[in-house]
CSV table of C-alpha atoms in Angstrom, one decimal:
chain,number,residue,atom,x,y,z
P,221,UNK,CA,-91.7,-69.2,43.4
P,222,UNK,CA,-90.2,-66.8,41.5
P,223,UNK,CA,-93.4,-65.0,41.2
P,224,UNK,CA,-93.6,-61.6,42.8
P,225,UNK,CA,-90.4,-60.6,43.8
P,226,UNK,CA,-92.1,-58.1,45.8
P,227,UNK,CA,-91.1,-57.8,48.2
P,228,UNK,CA,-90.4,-57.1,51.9
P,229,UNK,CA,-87.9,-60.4,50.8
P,230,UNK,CA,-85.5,-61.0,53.3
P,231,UNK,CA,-82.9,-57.7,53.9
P,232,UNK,CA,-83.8,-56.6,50.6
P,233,UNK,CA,-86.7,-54.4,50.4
P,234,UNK,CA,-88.9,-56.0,52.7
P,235,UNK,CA,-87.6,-53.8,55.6
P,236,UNK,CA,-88.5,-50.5,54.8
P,237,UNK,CA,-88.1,-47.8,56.4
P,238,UNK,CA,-87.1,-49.9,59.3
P,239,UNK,CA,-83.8,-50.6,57.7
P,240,UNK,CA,-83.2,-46.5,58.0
P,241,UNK,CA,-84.2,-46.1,61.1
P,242,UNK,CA,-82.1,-49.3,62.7
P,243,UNK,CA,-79.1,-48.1,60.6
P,244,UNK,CA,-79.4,-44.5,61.7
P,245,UNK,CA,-79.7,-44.9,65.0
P,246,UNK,CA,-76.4,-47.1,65.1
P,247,UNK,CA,-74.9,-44.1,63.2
P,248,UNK,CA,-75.8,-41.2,65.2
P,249,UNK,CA,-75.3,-43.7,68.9
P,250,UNK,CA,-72.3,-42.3,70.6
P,251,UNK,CA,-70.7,-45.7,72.0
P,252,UNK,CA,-70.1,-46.1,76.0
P,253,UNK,CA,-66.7,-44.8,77.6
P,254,UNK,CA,-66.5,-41.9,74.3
P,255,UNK,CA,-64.0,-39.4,75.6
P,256,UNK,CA,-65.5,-35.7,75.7
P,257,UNK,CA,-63.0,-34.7,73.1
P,258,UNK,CA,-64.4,-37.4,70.6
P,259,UNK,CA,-67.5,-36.6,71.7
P,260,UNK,CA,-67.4,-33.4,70.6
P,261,UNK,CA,-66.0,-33.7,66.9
P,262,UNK,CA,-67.9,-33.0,64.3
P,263,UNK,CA,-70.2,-35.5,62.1
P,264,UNK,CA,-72.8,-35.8,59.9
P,265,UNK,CA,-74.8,-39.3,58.8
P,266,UNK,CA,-77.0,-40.2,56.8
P,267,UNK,CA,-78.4,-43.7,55.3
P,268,UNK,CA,-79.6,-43.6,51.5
P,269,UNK,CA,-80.3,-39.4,51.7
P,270,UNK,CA,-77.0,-38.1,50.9
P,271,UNK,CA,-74.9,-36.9,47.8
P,272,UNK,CA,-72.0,-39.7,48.0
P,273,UNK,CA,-72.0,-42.8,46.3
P,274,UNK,CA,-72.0,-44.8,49.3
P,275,UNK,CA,-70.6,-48.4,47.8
P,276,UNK,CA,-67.5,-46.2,45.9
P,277,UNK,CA,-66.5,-44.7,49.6
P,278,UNK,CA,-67.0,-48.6,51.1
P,279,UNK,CA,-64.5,-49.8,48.5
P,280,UNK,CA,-62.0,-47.7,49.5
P,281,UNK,CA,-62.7,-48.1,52.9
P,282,UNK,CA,-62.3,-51.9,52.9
P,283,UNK,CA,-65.7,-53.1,53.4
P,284,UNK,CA,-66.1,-55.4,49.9
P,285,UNK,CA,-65.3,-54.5,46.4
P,286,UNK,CA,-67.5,-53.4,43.6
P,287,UNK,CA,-68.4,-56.7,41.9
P,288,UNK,CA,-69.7,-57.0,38.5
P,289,UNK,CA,-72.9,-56.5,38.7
P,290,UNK,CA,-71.9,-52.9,40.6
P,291,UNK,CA,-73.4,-54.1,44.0
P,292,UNK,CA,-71.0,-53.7,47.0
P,293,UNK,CA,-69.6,-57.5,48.0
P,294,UNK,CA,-68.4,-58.2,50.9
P,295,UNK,CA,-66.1,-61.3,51.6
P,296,UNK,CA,-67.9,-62.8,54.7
P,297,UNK,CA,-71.4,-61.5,54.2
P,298,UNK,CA,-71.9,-61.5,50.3
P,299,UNK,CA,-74.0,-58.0,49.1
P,300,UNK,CA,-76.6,-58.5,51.5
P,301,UNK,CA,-76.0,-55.6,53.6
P,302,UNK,CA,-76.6,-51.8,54.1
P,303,UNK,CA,-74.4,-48.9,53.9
P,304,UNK,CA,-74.8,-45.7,56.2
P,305,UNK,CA,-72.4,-43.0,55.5
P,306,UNK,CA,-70.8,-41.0,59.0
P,307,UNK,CA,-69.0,-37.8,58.0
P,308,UNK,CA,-66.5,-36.5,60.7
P,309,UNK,CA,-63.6,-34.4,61.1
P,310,UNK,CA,-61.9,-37.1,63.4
P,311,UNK,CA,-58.4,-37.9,62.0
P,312,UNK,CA,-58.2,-42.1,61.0
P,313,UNK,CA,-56.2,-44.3,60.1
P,314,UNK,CA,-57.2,-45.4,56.7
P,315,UNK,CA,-58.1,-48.9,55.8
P,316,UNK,CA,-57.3,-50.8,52.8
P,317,UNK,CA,-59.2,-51.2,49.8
P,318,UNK,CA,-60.7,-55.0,49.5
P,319,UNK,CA,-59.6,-57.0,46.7
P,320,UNK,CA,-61.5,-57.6,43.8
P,321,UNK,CA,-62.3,-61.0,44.4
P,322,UNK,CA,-64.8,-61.9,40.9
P,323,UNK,CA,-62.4,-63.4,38.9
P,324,UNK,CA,-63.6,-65.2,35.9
P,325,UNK,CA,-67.4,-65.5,37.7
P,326,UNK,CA,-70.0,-64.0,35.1
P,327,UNK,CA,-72.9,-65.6,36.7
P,328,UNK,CA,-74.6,-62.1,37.3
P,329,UNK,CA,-74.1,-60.7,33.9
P,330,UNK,CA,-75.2,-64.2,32.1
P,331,UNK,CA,-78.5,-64.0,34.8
P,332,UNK,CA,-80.0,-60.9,33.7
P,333,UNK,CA,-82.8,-61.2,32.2
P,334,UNK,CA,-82.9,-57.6,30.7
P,335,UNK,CA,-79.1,-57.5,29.7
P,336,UNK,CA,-79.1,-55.0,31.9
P,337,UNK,CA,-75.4,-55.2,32.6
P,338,UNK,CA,-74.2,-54.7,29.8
P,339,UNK,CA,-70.2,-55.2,30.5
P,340,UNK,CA,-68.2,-56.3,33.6
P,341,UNK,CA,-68.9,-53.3,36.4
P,342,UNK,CA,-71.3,-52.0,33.9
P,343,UNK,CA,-74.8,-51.2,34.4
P,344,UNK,CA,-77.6,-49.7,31.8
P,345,UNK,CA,-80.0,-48.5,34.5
P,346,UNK,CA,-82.5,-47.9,32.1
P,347,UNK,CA,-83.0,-51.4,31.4
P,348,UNK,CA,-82.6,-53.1,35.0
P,349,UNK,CA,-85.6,-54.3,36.7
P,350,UNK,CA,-85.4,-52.5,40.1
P,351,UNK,CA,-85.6,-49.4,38.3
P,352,UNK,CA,-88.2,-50.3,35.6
P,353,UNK,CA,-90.9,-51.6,38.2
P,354,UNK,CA,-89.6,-49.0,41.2
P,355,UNK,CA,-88.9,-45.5,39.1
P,356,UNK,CA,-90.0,-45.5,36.1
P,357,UNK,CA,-92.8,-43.6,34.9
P,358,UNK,CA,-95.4,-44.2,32.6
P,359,UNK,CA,-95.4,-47.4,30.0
P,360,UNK,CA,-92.7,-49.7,30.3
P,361,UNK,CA,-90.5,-50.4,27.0
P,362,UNK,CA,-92.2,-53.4,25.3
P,363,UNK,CA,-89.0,-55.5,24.4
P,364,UNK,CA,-88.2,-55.6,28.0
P,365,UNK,CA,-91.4,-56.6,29.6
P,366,UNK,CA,-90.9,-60.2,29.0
P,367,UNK,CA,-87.3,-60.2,30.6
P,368,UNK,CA,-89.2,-59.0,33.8
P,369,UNK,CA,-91.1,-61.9,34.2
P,370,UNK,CA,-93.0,-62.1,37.9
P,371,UNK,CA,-91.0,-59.5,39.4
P,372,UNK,CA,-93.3,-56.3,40.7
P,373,UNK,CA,-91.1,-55.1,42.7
P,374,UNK,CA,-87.3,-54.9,42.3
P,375,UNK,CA,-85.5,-57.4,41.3
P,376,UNK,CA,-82.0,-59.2,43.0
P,377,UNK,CA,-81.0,-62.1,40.1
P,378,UNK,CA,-77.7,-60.9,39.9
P,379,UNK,CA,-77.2,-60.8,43.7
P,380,UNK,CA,-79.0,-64.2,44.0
P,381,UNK,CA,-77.3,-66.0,41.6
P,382,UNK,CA,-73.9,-64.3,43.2
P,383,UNK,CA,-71.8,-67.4,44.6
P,384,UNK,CA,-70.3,-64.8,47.8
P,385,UNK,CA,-74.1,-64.9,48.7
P,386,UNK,CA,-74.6,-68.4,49.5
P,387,UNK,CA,-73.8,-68.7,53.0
P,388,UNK,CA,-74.2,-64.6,53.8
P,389,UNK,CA,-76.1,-65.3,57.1
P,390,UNK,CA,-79.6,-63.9,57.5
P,391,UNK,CA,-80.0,-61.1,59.6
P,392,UNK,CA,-82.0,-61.2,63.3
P,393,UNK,CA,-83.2,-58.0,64.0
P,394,UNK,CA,-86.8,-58.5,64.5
P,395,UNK,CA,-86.8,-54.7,62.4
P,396,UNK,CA,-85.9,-56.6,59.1
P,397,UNK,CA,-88.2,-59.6,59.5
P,398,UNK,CA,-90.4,-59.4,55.9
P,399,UNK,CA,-94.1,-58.7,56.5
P,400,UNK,CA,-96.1,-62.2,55.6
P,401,UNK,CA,-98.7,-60.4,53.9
P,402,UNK,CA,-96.4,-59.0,51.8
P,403,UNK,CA,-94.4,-62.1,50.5
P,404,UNK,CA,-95.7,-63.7,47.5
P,405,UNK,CA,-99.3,-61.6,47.4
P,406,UNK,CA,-102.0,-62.1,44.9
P,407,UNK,CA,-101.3,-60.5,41.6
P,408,UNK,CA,-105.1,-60.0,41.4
P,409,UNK,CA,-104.6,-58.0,44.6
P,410,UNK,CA,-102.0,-56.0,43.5
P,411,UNK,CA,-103.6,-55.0,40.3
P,412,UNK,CA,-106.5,-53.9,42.1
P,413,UNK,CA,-105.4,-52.2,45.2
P,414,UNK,CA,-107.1,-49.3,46.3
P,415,UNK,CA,-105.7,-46.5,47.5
P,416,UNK,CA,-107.1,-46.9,51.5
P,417,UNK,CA,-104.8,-50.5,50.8
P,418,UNK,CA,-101.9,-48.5,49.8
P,419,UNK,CA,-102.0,-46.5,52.9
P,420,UNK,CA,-102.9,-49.0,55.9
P,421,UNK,CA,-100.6,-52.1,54.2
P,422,UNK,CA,-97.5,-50.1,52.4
P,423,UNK,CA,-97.3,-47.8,55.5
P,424,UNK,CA,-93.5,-47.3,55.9
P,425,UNK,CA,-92.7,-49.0,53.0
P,426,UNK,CA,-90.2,-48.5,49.7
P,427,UNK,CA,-93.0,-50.3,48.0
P,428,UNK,CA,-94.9,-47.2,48.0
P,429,UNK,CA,-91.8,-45.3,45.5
P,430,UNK,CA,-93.4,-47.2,42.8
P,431,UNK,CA,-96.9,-45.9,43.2
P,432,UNK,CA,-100.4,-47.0,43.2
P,433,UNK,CA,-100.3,-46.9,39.6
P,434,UNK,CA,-96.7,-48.2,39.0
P,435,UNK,CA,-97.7,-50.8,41.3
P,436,UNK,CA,-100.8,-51.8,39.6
P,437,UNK,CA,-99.0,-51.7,36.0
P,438,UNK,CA,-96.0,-53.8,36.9
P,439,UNK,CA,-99.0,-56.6,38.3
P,440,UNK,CA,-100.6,-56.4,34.9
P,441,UNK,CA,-97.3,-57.3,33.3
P,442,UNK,CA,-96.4,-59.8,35.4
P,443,UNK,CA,-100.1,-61.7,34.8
P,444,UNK,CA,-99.4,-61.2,31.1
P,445,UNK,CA,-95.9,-62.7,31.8
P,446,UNK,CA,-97.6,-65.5,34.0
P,447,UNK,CA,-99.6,-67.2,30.6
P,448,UNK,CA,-102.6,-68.0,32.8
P,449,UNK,CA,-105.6,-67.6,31.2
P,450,UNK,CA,-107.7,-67.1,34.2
P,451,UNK,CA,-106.3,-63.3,34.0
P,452,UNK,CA,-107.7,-62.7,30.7
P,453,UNK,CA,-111.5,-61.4,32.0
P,454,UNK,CA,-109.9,-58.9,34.1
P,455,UNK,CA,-107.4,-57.8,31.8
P,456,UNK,CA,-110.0,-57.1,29.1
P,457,UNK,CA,-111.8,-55.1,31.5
P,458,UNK,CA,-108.6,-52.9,32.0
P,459,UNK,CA,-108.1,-52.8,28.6
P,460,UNK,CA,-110.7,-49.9,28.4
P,461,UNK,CA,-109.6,-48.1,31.8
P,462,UNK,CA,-109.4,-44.7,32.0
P,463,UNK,CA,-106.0,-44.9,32.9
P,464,UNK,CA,-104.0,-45.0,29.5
P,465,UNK,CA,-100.8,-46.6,30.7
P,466,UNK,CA,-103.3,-49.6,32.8
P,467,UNK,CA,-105.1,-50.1,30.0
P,468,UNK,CA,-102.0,-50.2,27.2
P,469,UNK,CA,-100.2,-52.6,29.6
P,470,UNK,CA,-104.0,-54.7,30.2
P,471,UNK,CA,-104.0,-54.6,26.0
P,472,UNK,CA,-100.3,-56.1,25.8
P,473,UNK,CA,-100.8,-58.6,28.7
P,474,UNK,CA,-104.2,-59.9,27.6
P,475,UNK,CA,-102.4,-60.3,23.7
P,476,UNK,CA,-99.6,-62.1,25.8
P,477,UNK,CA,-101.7,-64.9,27.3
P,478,UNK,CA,-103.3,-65.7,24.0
P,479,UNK,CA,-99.8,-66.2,21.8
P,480,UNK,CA,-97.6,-67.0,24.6
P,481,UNK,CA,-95.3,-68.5,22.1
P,482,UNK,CA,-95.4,-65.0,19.9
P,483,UNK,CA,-92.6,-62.5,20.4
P,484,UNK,CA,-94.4,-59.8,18.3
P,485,UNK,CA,-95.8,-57.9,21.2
P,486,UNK,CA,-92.2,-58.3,22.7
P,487,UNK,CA,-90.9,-55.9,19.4
């Protein structure tokens, strides 16, 4: 079930643009019985579009600390939340930073599959998955395609396997509610989405960062990663695509499926 991590999953991606819009409009609403002079002070938000590191400014402003696999975590609700950032020039009374509450826990670092975090509150972003399969460009280091295993889309192991996230409660806004045919799709499907798909089913979507292409890459990957032979036909068949970086990953999968015990491809 680990397979396509996709994935309109719960509060993490699967949202959208929805997530934006819901947290924007609670930071721009001006709340009942707001005096005139508060009213009138000056502010500025913004929810993921700004030039602040938003969990460093939640730290200090007591909503969690900066656990060690960098994600903001917050005591009651784990790191499954969202940060919006509201500038203002109305005086407050500063809170307290939260305490680092980790301890001896290295359940995140030992989880990742890419050794992405590399040390305590360390993270080599060129190796973690959410960036691999969302922002990067172009062929994906071999010796970490392996490591990535189902996951198309993102990836949340080390928030998963995070013991402050085992009772964080789900949320109810009927915003944030995953879209069913984008939980667990067809990696046949994803491979061969055409671009009409990407418009009418990604509409208002983060999956669309990655890209038709980086989309259809990361599926090839993951079918290589999968060991079924049933992918091997179509992977030949994009193993002579016009598109270099489909057809090198097609190459690698296909050569994948028929040593799955061999770790050359992997060097």
């Amino acid at each position: 079930m680990r397979r396509l991590r996709m994935v309109e999953k719960a509060l993490e991606r699967a949202c959208g643009d929805q997530a934006r819009v819901l947290m924007r409009k609670s930071a721009t609403a001006t709340p009942p019985g707001t005096s005139e002079a508060v009213a009138a002070v000056q502010t500025r938000c913004y929810v993921d579009t700004g030039p602040i590191v938003e969990r460093v400014c939640a730290k200090y402003a007591g909503v969690g600390w900066i656990g060690k696999n960098t994600c903001i975590i917050n005591q009651k609700v784990g790191s499954w939340l969202f940060l919006g950032v509201i500038l203002t020039s109305l005086e407050l009374a500063p809170d307290l930073p939260a305490a680092d509450r980790c301890g001896s826990c290295t359940r995140c670092i030992d989880a990742c599959p890419t050794d992405a975090l590399v040390a305590p509150y360390q993270l080599d972003s060129n190796k973690c998955i959410s960036y691999l399969t969302i922002e990067k460009r172009g062929e994906i280091p071999q010796d970490l395609r392996s490591g990535m295993g189902q996951q198309v889309f993102g990836c949340d192991i080390c928030q998963d396997v995070c013991p402050w996230n085992r009772k964080a409660p789900p949320t109810t806004a009927s915003e944030l509610q995953p879209r069913p045919e984008l939980v667990n799709p067809a990696l046949e499907w994803l491979a061969q989405i055409n671009p009409e798909e990407v418009r009418r089913v990604l509409k208002g979507s983060p999956i669309r960062r990655a890209k038709r292409s980086g989309l259809r890459r990361n599926a090839v990957i993951a079918m290589g990663n999968s060991g079924e032979p049933r992918f091997l036909p179509q992977l030949e068949a994009w193993a002579d695509a016009e598109d270099p970086v489909l057809a090198e990953s097609a190459n690698w999968a296909a050569s994948r499926i028929r040593r799955p015990s061999s770790k050359s491809e992997d060097s």
